[in-house]
Coordinates of C-alpha atoms in Angstrom, one line a residue:
X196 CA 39.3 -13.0 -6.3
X197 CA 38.9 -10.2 -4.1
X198 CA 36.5 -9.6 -0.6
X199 CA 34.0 -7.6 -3.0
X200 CA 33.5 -10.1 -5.3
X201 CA 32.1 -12.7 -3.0
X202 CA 29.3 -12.3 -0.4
X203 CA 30.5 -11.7 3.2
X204 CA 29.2 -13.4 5.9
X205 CA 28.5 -10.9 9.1
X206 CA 27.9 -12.6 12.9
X207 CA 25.8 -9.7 14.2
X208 CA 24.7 -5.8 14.1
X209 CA 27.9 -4.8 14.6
X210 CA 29.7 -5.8 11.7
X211 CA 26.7 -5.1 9.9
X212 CA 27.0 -1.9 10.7
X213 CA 30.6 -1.5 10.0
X214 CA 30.1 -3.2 6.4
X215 CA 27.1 -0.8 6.0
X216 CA 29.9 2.2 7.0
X217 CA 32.8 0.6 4.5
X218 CA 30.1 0.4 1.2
X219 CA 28.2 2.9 -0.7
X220 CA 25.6 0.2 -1.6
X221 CA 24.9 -2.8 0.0
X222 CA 22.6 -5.5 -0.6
X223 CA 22.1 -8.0 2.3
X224 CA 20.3 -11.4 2.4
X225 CA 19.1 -12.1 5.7
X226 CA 19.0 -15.9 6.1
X227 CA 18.7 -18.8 8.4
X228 CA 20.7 -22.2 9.2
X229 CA 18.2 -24.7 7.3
X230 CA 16.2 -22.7 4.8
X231 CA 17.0 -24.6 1.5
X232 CA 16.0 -21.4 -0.6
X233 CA 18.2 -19.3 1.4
X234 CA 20.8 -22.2 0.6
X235 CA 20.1 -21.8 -3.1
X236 CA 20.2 -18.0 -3.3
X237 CA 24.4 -17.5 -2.1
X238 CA 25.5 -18.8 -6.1
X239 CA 23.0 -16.0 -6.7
X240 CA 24.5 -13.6 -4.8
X241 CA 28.1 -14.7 -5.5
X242 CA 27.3 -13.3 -9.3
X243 CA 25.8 -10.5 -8.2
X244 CA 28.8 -9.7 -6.3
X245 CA 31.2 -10.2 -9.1
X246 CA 28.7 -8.6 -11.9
X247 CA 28.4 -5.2 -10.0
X248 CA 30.0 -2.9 -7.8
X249 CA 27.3 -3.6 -4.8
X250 CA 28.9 -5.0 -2.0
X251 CA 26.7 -8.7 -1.2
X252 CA 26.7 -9.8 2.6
X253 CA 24.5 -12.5 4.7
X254 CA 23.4 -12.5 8.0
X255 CA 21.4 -14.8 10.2
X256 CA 18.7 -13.0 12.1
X257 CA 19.2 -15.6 14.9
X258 CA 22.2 -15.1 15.7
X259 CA 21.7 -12.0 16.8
X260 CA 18.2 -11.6 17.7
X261 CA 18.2 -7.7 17.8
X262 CA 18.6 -7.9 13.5
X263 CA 15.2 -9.4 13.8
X264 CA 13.1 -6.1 15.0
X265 CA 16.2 -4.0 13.1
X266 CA 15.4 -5.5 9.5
X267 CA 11.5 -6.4 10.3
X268 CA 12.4 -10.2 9.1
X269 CA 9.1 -12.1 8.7
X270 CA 10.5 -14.2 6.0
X271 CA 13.9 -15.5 4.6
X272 CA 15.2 -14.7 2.8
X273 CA 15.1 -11.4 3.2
X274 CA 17.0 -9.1 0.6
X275 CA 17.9 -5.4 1.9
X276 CA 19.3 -3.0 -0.3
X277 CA 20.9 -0.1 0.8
X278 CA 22.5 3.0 -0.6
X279 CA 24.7 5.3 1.7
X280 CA 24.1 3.1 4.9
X281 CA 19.7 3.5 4.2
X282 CA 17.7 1.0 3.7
X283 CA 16.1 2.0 0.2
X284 CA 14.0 -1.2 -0.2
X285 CA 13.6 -4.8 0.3
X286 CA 11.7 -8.2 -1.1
X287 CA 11.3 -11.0 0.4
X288 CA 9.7 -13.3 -2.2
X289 CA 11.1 -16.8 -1.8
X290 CA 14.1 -17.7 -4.3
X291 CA 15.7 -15.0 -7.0
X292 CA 17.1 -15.4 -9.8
X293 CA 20.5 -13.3 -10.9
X294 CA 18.4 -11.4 -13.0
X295 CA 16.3 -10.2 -11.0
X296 CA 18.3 -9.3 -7.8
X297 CA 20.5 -7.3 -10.1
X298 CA 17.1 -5.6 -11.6
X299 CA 16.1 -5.2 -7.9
X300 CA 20.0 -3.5 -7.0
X301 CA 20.1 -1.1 -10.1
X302 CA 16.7 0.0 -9.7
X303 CA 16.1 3.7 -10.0
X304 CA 16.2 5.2 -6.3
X305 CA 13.4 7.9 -5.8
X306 CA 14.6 11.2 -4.9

């Protein structure tokens, strides 16, 4: 199994900021130590991985509180999508299925 088929855990800003460099499109879950749905969503975004060519990381906020203010968390988790190193959109709507996290990657970006 290869790196880009599994979701890649990131300590702080700066590797989030080199993954964001590395990948064309991104989608990152910000998450926290103890949030059961967080918990639930990584088989979610280990399918996602594998089922498209978006590269899946997790981060947690807390560890590096400047990702806070950076991502505007209010919630976890937190998904983040973003194409060419922008963030083009983000929900943050309790639990996801595969589905609908790979509805919420492939949507139509507006120009």
């Amino acid at each position: 199994m290869s790196d880009s088929q599994k979701p890649t855990y990131l300590a702080d800003e700066a590797e989030l900021d080199a993954f964001l460099e590395s990948h064309d499109r991104v989608l990152l879950e910000a998450y926290t130590d103890g949030c059961g749905i967080c918990a639930s969503m990584e088989p979610v975004l280990g399918n996602v991985a594998r089922a498209t060519d978006v590269a899946v990381a997790l981060v947690n906020p807390r560890d590096d509180p400047p990702l806070v203010e950076r991502l505007n968390v209010t919630s976890v988790p937190l998904l983040v999508y973003y194409e060419d190193g922008e963030p083009v959109r983000r929900v943050a709507d309790g639990f996801q299925s595969a589905d609908a996290v790979l509805e919420f990657v492939d949507e139509p970006t507006a120009a």
